Tab-separated table of C-alpha atoms in Angstrom:
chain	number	residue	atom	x	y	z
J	1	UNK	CA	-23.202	-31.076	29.485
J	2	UNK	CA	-24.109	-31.894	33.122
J	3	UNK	CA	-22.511	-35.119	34.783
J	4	UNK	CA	-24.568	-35.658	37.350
J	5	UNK	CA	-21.762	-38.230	38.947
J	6	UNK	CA	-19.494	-35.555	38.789
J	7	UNK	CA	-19.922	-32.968	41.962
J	8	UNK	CA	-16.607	-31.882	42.286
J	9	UNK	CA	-13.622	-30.281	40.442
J	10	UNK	CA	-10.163	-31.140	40.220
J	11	UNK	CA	-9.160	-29.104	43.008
J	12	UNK	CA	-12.297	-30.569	45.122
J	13	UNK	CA	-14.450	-27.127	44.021
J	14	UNK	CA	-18.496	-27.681	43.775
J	15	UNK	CA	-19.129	-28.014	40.373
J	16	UNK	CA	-22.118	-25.702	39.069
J	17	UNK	CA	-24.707	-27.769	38.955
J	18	UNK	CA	-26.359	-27.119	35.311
J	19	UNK	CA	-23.545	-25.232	33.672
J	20	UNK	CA	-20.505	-26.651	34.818
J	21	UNK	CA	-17.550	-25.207	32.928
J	22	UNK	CA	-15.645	-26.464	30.264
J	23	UNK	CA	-12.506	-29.015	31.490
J	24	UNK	CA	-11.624	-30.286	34.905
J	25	UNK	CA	-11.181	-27.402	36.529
J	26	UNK	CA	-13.933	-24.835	37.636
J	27	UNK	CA	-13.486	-21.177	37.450
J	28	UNK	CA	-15.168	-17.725	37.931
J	29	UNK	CA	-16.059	-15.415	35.286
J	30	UNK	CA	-15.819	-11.864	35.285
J	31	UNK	CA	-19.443	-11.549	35.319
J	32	UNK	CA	-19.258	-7.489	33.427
J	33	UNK	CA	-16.800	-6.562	31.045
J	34	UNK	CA	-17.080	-5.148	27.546
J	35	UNK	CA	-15.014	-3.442	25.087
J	36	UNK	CA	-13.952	-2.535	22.014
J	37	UNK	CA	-11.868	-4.733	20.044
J	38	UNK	CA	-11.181	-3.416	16.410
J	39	UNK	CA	-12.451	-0.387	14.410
J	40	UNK	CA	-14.117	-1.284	11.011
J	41	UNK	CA	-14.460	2.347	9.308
J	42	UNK	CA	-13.135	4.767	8.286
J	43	UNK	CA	-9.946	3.455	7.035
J	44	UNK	CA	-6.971	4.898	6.024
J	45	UNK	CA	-7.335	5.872	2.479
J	46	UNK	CA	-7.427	8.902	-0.303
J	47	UNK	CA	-9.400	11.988	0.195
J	48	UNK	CA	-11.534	11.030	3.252
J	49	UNK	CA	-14.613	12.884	4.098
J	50	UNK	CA	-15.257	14.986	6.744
J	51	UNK	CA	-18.345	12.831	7.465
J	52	UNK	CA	-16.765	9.883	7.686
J	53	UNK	CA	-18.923	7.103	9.347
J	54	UNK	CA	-17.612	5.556	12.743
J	55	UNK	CA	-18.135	1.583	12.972
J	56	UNK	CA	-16.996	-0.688	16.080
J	57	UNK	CA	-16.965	-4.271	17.270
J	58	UNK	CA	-17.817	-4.843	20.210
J	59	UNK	CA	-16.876	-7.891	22.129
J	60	UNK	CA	-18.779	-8.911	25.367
J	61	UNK	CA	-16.082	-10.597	27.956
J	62	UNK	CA	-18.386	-11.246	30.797
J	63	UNK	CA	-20.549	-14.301	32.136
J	64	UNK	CA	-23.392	-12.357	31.366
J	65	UNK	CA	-25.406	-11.151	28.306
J	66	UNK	CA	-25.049	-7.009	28.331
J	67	UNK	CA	-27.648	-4.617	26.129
J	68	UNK	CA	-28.410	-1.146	26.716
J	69	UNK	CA	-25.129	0.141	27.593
J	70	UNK	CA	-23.419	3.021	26.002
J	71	UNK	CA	-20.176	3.156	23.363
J	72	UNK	CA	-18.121	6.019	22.724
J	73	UNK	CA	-15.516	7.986	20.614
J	74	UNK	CA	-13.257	10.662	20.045
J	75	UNK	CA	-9.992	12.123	18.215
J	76	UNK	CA	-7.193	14.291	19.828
J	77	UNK	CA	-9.128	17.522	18.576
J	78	UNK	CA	-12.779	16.673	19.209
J	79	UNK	CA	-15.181	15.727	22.183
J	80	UNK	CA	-16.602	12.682	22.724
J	81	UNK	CA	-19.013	10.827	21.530
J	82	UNK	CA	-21.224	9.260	23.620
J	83	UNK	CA	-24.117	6.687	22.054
J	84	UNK	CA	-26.304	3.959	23.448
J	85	UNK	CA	-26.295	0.201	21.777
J	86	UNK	CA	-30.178	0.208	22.678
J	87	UNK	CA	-31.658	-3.134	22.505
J	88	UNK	CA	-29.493	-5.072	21.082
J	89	UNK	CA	-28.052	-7.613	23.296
J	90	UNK	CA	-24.325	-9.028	23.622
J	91	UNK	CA	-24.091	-12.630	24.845
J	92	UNK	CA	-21.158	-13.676	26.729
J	93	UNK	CA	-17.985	-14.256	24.377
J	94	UNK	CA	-20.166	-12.480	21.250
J	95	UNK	CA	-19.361	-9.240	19.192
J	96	UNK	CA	-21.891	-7.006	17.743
J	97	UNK	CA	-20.798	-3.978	14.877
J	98	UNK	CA	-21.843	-0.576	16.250
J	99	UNK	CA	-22.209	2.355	13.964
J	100	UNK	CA	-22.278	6.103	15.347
J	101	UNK	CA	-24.954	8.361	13.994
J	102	UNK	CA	-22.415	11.352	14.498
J	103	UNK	CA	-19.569	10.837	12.036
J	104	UNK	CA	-16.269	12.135	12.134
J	105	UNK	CA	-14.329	14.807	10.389
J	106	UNK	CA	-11.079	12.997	8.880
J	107	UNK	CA	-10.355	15.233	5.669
J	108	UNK	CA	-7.102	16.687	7.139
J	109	UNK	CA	-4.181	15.072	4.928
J	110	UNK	CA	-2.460	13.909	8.069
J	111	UNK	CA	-2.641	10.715	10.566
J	112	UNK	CA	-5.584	11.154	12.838
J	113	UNK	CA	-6.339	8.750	15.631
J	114	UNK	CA	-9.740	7.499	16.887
J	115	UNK	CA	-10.206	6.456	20.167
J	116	UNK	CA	-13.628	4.207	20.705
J	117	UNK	CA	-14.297	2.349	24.271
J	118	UNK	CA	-17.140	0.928	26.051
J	119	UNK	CA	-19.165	2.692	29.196
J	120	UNK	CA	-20.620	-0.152	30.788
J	121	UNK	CA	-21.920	0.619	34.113
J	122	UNK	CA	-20.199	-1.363	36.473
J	123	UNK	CA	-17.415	-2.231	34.535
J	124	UNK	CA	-15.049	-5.240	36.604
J	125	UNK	CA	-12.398	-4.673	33.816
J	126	UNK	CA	-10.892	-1.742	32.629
J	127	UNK	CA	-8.286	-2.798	30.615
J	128	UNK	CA	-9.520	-3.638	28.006
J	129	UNK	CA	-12.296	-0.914	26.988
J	130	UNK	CA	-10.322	1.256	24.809
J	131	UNK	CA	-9.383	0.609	21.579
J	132	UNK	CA	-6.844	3.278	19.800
J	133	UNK	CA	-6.291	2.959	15.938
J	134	UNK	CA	-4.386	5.482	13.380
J	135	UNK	CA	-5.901	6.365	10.245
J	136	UNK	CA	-4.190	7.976	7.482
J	137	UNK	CA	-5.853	10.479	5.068
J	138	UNK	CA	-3.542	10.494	1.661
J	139	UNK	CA	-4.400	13.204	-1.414
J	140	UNK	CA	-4.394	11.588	-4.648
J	141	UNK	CA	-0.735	12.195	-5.901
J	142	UNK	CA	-0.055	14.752	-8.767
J	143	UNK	CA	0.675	13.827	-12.296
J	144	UNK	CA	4.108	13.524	-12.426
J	145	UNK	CA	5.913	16.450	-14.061
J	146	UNK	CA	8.954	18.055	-15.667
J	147	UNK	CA	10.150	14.514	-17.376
J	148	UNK	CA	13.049	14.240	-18.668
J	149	UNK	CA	14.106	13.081	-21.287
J	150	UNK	CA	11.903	15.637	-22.975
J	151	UNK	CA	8.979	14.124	-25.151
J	152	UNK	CA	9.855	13.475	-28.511
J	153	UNK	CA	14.501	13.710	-27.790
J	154	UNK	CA	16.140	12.051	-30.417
J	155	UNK	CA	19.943	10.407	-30.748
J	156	UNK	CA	19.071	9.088	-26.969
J	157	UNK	CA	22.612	6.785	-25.912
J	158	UNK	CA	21.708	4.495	-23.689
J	159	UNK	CA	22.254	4.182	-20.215
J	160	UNK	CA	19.101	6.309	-20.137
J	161	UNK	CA	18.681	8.572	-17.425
J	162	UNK	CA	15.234	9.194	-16.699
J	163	UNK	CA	14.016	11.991	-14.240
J	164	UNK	CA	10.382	13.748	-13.055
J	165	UNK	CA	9.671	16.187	-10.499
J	166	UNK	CA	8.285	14.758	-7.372
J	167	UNK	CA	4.483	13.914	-7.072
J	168	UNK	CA	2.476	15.969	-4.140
J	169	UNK	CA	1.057	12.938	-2.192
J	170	UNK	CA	2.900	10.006	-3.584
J	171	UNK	CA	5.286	7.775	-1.897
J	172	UNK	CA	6.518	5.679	-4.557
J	173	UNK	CA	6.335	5.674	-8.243
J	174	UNK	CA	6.213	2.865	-10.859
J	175	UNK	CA	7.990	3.321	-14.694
J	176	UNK	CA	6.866	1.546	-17.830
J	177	UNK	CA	9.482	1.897	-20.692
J	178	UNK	CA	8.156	0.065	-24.037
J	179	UNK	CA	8.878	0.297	-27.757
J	180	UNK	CA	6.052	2.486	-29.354
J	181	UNK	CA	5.038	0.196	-31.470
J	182	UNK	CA	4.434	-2.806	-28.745
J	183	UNK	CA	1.120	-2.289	-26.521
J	184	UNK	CA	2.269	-0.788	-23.250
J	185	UNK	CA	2.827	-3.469	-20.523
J	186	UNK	CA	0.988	-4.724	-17.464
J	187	UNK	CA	3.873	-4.774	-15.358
J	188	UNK	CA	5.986	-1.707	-14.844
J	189	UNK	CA	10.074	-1.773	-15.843
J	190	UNK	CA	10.986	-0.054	-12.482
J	191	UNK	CA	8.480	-0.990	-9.516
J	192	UNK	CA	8.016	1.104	-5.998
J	193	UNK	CA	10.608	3.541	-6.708
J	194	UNK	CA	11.563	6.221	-3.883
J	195	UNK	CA	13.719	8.311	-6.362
J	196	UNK	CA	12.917	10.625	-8.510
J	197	UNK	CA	15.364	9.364	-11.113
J	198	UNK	CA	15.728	5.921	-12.385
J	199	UNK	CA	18.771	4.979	-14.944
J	200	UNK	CA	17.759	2.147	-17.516
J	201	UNK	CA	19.831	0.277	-20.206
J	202	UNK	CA	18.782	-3.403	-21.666
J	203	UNK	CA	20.323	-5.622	-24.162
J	204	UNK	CA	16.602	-5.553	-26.183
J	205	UNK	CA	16.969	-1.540	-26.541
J	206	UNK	CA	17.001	-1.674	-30.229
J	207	UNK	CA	19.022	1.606	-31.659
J	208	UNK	CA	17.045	3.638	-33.674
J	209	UNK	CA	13.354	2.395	-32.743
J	210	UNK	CA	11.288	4.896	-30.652
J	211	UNK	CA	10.242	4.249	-27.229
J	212	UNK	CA	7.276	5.299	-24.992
J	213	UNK	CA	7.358	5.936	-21.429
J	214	UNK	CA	5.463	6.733	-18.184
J	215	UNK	CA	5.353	7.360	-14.168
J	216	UNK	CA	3.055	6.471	-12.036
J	217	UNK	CA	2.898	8.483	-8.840
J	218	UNK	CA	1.115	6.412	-6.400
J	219	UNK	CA	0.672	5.655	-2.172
J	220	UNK	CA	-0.679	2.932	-0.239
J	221	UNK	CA	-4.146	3.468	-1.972
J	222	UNK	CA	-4.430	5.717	-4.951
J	223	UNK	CA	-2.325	6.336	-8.083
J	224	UNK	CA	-2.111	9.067	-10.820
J	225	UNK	CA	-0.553	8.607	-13.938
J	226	UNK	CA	1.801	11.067	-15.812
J	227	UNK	CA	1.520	12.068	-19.874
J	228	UNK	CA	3.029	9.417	-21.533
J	229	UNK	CA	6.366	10.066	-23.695
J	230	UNK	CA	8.229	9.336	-26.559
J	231	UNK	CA	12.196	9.118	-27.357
J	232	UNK	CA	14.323	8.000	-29.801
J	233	UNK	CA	17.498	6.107	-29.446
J	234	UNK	CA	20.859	7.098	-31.896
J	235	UNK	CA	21.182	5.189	-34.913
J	236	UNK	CA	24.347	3.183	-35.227
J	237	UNK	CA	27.018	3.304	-37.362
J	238	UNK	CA	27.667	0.679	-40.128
J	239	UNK	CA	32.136	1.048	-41.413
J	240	UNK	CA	32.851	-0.432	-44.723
J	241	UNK	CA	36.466	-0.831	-45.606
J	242	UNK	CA	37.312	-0.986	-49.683
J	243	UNK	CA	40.342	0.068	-52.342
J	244	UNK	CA	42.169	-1.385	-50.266
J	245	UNK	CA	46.295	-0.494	-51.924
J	246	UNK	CA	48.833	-3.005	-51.398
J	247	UNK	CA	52.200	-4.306	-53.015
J	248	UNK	CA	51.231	-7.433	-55.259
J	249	UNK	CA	54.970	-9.136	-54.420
J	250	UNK	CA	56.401	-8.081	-51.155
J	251	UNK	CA	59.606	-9.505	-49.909
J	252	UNK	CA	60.287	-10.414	-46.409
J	253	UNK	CA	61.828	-7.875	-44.367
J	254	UNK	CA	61.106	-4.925	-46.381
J	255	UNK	CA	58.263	-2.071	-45.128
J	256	UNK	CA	55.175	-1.983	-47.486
J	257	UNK	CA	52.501	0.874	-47.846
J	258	UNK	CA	48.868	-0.266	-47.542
J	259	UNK	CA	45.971	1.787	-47.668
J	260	UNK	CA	42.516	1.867	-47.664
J	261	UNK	CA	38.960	3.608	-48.002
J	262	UNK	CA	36.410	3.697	-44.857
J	263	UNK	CA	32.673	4.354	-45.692
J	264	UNK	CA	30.151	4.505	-42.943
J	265	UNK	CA	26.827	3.517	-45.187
J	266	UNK	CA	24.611	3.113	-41.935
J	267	UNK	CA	22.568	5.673	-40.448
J	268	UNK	CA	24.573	6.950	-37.407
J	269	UNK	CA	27.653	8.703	-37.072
């Protein structure tokens, strides 16, 4: 707000009379400057289109409110596109989202890069037009295959070492071991794995109960989930010792015979 009393600056500069700038201190502003300051869409993701649609801000720098000026983008392997905001006007210090009617191819499974800047005619500042972002186009990861151990291996020993071929399009996998007859869990026994192997042993393995388990081939955005498998750990053994043969008086210093009969009457050897 205008203080009338107050004609000067700190540095003896005229103050503007009806909008004097903020603090004690008056400045200049760069009256035209405009430019892109983030892209919106298309994000990196799974199995982008080749129509994908191109949305800006833009952010108006300058003292002055700008409309009618044109926008613009392009990728390493394509010309650019040039459109026109129209209308719509930017005040000073605002942003405004700006679609393109021409979208962009972004299928490739690769890291393409879309350049967008501003084209205001006469521009005072460069620098900060252009804004260059990286967008990454994933394919949604193969169902993990080849796991081993084999579905349905019995007399498993644990450590168990579990192994699956690696997953087209993943970057990381998650494992869920469980016992079969438990629902499986909601979080996974081995988390953001970059092997292809993953050796498990746990003192609540119970031997003898069968086990389910499953991989999860995943990236940054999408996930596929393998066939889910079944193993069996070994049973244990259970050693009895009777008749059990010894000398009913023996004297000190003498050797004595003693024998005996082992039964295993569990269910592993």
């Amino acid at each position: 707000t205008p203080v009338p009393e107050v004609t000067t600056d700190v540095d003896g500069q005229a103050r503007t009379p009806n909008y004097p700038d903020i603090g004690a201190d008056e400045f200049n502003y760069v009256t035209k400057d405009v430019g892109i300051t983030k892209l919106l869409t298309p994000g990196s993701g799974c199995n982008l289109s080749a129509a994908s649609f191109v949305k800006v801000v833009v952010q108006n720098y300058g003292g002055l409110p700008q409309t009618g000026f044109n926008v613009a983008y392009r990728t390493y392997s394509s010309a650019p596109v040039v459109e026109n905001v129209g209308s719509r006007v930017v005040a000073p210090g605002d942003t405004i989202h700006f679609t393109f009617s021409q979208p962009v191819n972004v299928s490739g499974f690769t890291t393409h890069t879309i350049m967008a800047y501003s084209l205001l005619s006469g521009e005072l500042n460069a620098f900060n037009d252009t804004l260059s972002a990286q967008i990454i186009n994933y394919p949604t990861p193969a169902p993990p295959g080849n796991m081993l151990p084999a579905d349905g291996t019995m007399n498993i020993d644990p450590p168990i070492s579990f192994s699956w071929l690696p997953s087209v399009g993943a970057t990381r996998y998650d494992i869920f071991i469980w016992k079969a007859t438990d629902p499986m869990p909601t979080q996974p026994t081995g988390q953001d794995l970059t092997q292809i192997v993953y050796v498990y042993s746990s003192n609540s393995l119970v031997f003898g109960a069968t086990y389910k388990w499953q991989v999860i081939a995943k990236n940054g955005f999408c996930q596929t989930a393998s066939a889910i498998q079944q193993f069996t750990l070994r049973q244990l053994p259970d050693l009895t010792a009777g008749n059990v043969q010894a000398p009913a008086s023996p004297f000190s210093g003498q050797s004595i015979a003693v024998s005996w009969t082992t039964a295993n009457i569990g269910s592993g050897a």
